[in-house]
């Protein structure tokens, strides 16, 4: 499990706090995955997915506003990455959750963590340290 590291900090307090929250949500996914006392995880999985969807939309709106306010030249391509993430989250087929719930959670966790780390360390760093 990846945890927030100072290496991920962009130096923009509000956005760094939002990124920390996204890592917390990923931690909730990991915690649910590792909880062997819950036999039917459908409702908690749906709740986490909904929280992740709504929180990322809020976060992306704030991040995009920051980029626009600072006239970031790659704003449109960055916004496209955000839209791609939202589309992938919206494409989650909730009817598939009942089959192999832990496998489903592992897939979601892997996707979210890979995307988060890649996006923060590569893509988001560009608008705070333009080359």
PDB file of C-alpha atoms in Angstrom:
ATOM      1  CA  UNK A   1       0.000   0.000   0.000  1.00  0.00           C
ATOM      2  CA  UNK A   2       1.248   3.401  -0.913  1.00  0.00           C
ATOM      3  CA  UNK A   3       0.922   6.173   1.588  1.00  0.00           C
ATOM      4  CA  UNK A   4       1.264   9.895   1.115  1.00  0.00           C
ATOM      5  CA  UNK A   5       4.887  10.967   0.882  1.00  0.00           C
ATOM      6  CA  UNK A   6       6.297  14.445   0.886  1.00  0.00           C
ATOM      7  CA  UNK A   7       7.692  13.638  -2.586  1.00  0.00           C
ATOM      8  CA  UNK A   8       4.091  13.965  -3.799  1.00  0.00           C
ATOM      9  CA  UNK A   9       3.717  17.506  -2.424  1.00  0.00           C
ATOM     10  CA  UNK A  10       3.222  20.191  -5.024  1.00  0.00           C
ATOM     11  CA  UNK A  11       3.648  23.071  -2.616  1.00  0.00           C
ATOM     12  CA  UNK A  12       0.031  24.169  -3.040  1.00  0.00           C
ATOM     13  CA  UNK A  13      -1.545  23.493   0.340  1.00  0.00           C
ATOM     14  CA  UNK A  14      -5.150  23.052  -0.784  1.00  0.00           C
ATOM     15  CA  UNK A  15      -4.261  20.688  -3.629  1.00  0.00           C
ATOM     16  CA  UNK A  16      -1.792  18.734  -1.492  1.00  0.00           C
ATOM     17  CA  UNK A  17      -4.545  18.252   1.107  1.00  0.00           C
ATOM     18  CA  UNK A  18      -6.905  16.995  -1.580  1.00  0.00           C
ATOM     19  CA  UNK A  19      -4.270  14.580  -2.850  1.00  0.00           C
ATOM     20  CA  UNK A  20      -3.813  13.309   0.718  1.00  0.00           C
ATOM     21  CA  UNK A  21      -7.573  12.705   0.884  1.00  0.00           C
ATOM     22  CA  UNK A  22      -7.392  10.665  -2.339  1.00  0.00           C
ATOM     23  CA  UNK A  23      -4.690   8.523  -0.740  1.00  0.00           C
ATOM     24  CA  UNK A  24      -6.971   8.105   2.297  1.00  0.00           C
ATOM     25  CA  UNK A  25      -9.750   6.838   0.043  1.00  0.00           C
ATOM     26  CA  UNK A  26      -7.276   4.402  -1.540  1.00  0.00           C
ATOM     27  CA  UNK A  27      -6.400   3.328   2.011  1.00  0.00           C
ATOM     28  CA  UNK A  28     -10.091   2.690   2.669  1.00  0.00           C
ATOM     29  CA  UNK A  29     -10.144   0.413  -0.379  1.00  0.00           C
ATOM     30  CA  UNK A  30      -7.094  -1.461   0.946  1.00  0.00           C
ATOM     31  CA  UNK A  31      -8.639  -1.740   4.407  1.00  0.00           C
ATOM     32  CA  UNK A  32     -11.859  -3.172   2.988  1.00  0.00           C
ATOM     33  CA  UNK A  33      -9.894  -5.565   0.817  1.00  0.00           C
ATOM     34  CA  UNK A  34      -7.978  -6.858   3.842  1.00  0.00           C
ATOM     35  CA  UNK A  35     -11.059  -7.130   6.099  1.00  0.00           C
ATOM     36  CA  UNK A  36     -11.844 -10.826   6.260  1.00  0.00           C
ATOM     37  CA  UNK A  37     -14.731 -10.335   8.670  1.00  0.00           C
ATOM     38  CA  UNK A  38     -16.987  -8.763   6.052  1.00  0.00           C
ATOM     39  CA  UNK A  39     -18.289 -11.528   3.824  1.00  0.00           C
ATOM     40  CA  UNK A  40     -20.427  -9.377   1.517  1.00  0.00           C
ATOM     41  CA  UNK A  41     -18.539  -6.234   0.569  1.00  0.00           C
ATOM     42  CA  UNK A  42     -20.933  -5.005  -2.128  1.00  0.00           C
ATOM     43  CA  UNK A  43     -22.375  -2.019  -0.246  1.00  0.00           C
ATOM     44  CA  UNK A  44     -19.014  -0.800   1.109  1.00  0.00           C
ATOM     45  CA  UNK A  45     -17.454  -1.150  -2.370  1.00  0.00           C
ATOM     46  CA  UNK A  46     -20.235   0.923  -3.925  1.00  0.00           C
ATOM     47  CA  UNK A  47     -19.885   3.543  -1.161  1.00  0.00           C
ATOM     48  CA  UNK A  48     -16.130   3.862  -1.724  1.00  0.00           C
ATOM     49  CA  UNK A  49     -16.563   4.094  -5.494  1.00  0.00           C
ATOM     50  CA  UNK A  50     -19.175   6.834  -5.069  1.00  0.00           C
ATOM     51  CA  UNK A  51     -16.945   8.732  -2.626  1.00  0.00           C
ATOM     52  CA  UNK A  52     -14.004   8.457  -5.007  1.00  0.00           C
ATOM     53  CA  UNK A  53     -16.091   9.649  -7.945  1.00  0.00           C
ATOM     54  CA  UNK A  54     -17.523  12.666  -6.166  1.00  0.00           C
ATOM     55  CA  UNK A  55     -14.262  13.641  -4.507  1.00  0.00           C
ATOM     56  CA  UNK A  56     -12.225  13.457  -7.703  1.00  0.00           C
ATOM     57  CA  UNK A  57     -14.744  15.642  -9.521  1.00  0.00           C
ATOM     58  CA  UNK A  58     -14.424  18.254  -6.742  1.00  0.00           C
ATOM     59  CA  UNK A  59     -10.626  17.954  -6.717  1.00  0.00           C
ATOM     60  CA  UNK A  60     -10.303  18.191 -10.493  1.00  0.00           C
ATOM     61  CA  UNK A  61     -12.494  21.313 -10.520  1.00  0.00           C
ATOM     62  CA  UNK A  62     -10.220  23.004  -7.975  1.00  0.00           C
ATOM     63  CA  UNK A  63      -7.039  21.879  -9.696  1.00  0.00           C
ATOM     64  CA  UNK A  64      -8.293  23.048 -13.082  1.00  0.00           C
ATOM     65  CA  UNK A  65      -9.256  26.422 -11.620  1.00  0.00           C
ATOM     66  CA  UNK A  66      -5.720  26.775 -10.263  1.00  0.00           C
ATOM     67  CA  UNK A  67      -4.301  25.967 -13.698  1.00  0.00           C
ATOM     68  CA  UNK A  68      -6.591  28.466 -15.414  1.00  0.00           C
ATOM     69  CA  UNK A  69      -5.807  31.175 -12.850  1.00  0.00           C
ATOM     70  CA  UNK A  70      -2.103  30.614 -13.512  1.00  0.00           C
ATOM     71  CA  UNK A  71      -2.512  30.353 -17.289  1.00  0.00           C
ATOM     72  CA  UNK A  72      -1.013  26.877 -17.450  1.00  0.00           C
ATOM     73  CA  UNK A  73      -0.292  26.285 -21.162  1.00  0.00           C
ATOM     74  CA  UNK A  74      -1.074  22.544 -21.062  1.00  0.00           C
ATOM     75  CA  UNK A  75      -4.421  23.046 -19.356  1.00  0.00           C
ATOM     76  CA  UNK A  76      -6.519  21.348 -22.036  1.00  0.00           C
ATOM     77  CA  UNK A  77      -4.400  18.189 -22.193  1.00  0.00           C
ATOM     78  CA  UNK A  78      -4.354  18.015 -18.388  1.00  0.00           C
ATOM     79  CA  UNK A  79      -8.125  18.451 -18.258  1.00  0.00           C
ATOM     80  CA  UNK A  80      -8.423  15.603 -20.789  1.00  0.00           C
ATOM     81  CA  UNK A  81      -6.544  13.324 -18.360  1.00  0.00           C
ATOM     82  CA  UNK A  82      -9.015  14.255 -15.644  1.00  0.00           C
ATOM     83  CA  UNK A  83     -11.956  13.527 -17.946  1.00  0.00           C
ATOM     84  CA  UNK A  84     -10.427  10.159 -18.829  1.00  0.00           C
ATOM     85  CA  UNK A  85     -10.202   9.233 -15.139  1.00  0.00           C
ATOM     86  CA  UNK A  86     -13.810  10.296 -14.520  1.00  0.00           C
ATOM     87  CA  UNK A  87     -14.972   8.283 -17.539  1.00  0.00           C
ATOM     88  CA  UNK A  88     -13.153   5.189 -16.294  1.00  0.00           C
ATOM     89  CA  UNK A  89     -14.722   5.589 -12.857  1.00  0.00           C
ATOM     90  CA  UNK A  90     -18.161   6.070 -14.404  1.00  0.00           C
ATOM     91  CA  UNK A  91     -17.648   2.970 -16.545  1.00  0.00           C
ATOM     92  CA  UNK A  92     -17.318   0.724 -13.499  1.00  0.00           C
ATOM     93  CA  UNK A  93     -19.931  -1.973 -13.875  1.00  0.00           C
ATOM     94  CA  UNK A  94     -21.491  -2.320 -10.440  1.00  0.00           C
ATOM     95  CA  UNK A  95     -23.235  -5.523 -11.512  1.00  0.00           C
ATOM     96  CA  UNK A  96     -19.814  -7.191 -11.703  1.00  0.00           C
ATOM     97  CA  UNK A  97     -19.006  -6.473  -8.059  1.00  0.00           C
ATOM     98  CA  UNK A  98     -20.849  -9.510  -6.736  1.00  0.00           C
ATOM     99  CA  UNK A  99     -18.496 -11.810  -8.623  1.00  0.00           C
ATOM    100  CA  UNK A 100     -15.040 -11.988  -7.064  1.00  0.00           C
ATOM    101  CA  UNK A 101     -15.401  -8.960  -4.778  1.00  0.00           C
ATOM    102  CA  UNK A 102     -11.787  -9.031  -3.573  1.00  0.00           C
ATOM    103  CA  UNK A 103     -10.461  -9.308  -7.109  1.00  0.00           C
ATOM    104  CA  UNK A 104     -12.642  -6.374  -8.089  1.00  0.00           C
ATOM    105  CA  UNK A 105     -11.301  -4.337  -5.164  1.00  0.00           C
ATOM    106  CA  UNK A 106      -7.698  -5.210  -6.076  1.00  0.00           C
ATOM    107  CA  UNK A 107      -8.306  -4.021  -9.631  1.00  0.00           C
ATOM    108  CA  UNK A 108      -9.829  -0.737  -8.457  1.00  0.00           C
ATOM    109  CA  UNK A 109      -7.063  -0.186  -5.907  1.00  0.00           C
ATOM    110  CA  UNK A 110      -4.345  -0.877  -8.463  1.00  0.00           C
ATOM    111  CA  UNK A 111      -5.899   1.480 -10.986  1.00  0.00           C
ATOM    112  CA  UNK A 112      -6.408   4.291  -8.456  1.00  0.00           C
ATOM    113  CA  UNK A 113      -2.930   4.046  -6.930  1.00  0.00           C
ATOM    114  CA  UNK A 114      -1.149   3.785 -10.274  1.00  0.00           C
ATOM    115  CA  UNK A 115      -3.092   6.725 -11.640  1.00  0.00           C
ATOM    116  CA  UNK A 116      -2.651   8.852  -8.530  1.00  0.00           C
ATOM    117  CA  UNK A 117       1.096   8.396  -8.252  1.00  0.00           C
ATOM    118  CA  UNK A 118       1.708   8.796 -11.989  1.00  0.00           C
ATOM    119  CA  UNK A 119      -0.575  11.801 -12.230  1.00  0.00           C
ATOM    120  CA  UNK A 120       0.849  13.634  -9.219  1.00  0.00           C
ATOM    121  CA  UNK A 121       4.522  12.874  -9.789  1.00  0.00           C
ATOM    122  CA  UNK A 122       4.534  13.465 -13.545  1.00  0.00           C
ATOM    123  CA  UNK A 123       1.509  15.430 -14.718  1.00  0.00           C
ATOM    124  CA  UNK A 124       0.705  17.631 -11.721  1.00  0.00           C
ATOM    125  CA  UNK A 125       4.368  18.459 -11.089  1.00  0.00           C
ATOM    126  CA  UNK A 126       4.413  20.047 -14.546  1.00  0.00           C
ATOM    127  CA  UNK A 127       2.037  22.829 -13.629  1.00  0.00           C
ATOM    128  CA  UNK A 128       3.961  23.638 -10.457  1.00  0.00           C
ATOM    129  CA  UNK A 129       7.407  23.357 -12.057  1.00  0.00           C
ATOM    130  CA  UNK A 130       6.941  24.237 -15.725  1.00  0.00           C
ATOM    131  CA  UNK A 131       9.974  23.434 -17.825  1.00  0.00           C
TER     132      UNK A 131
END
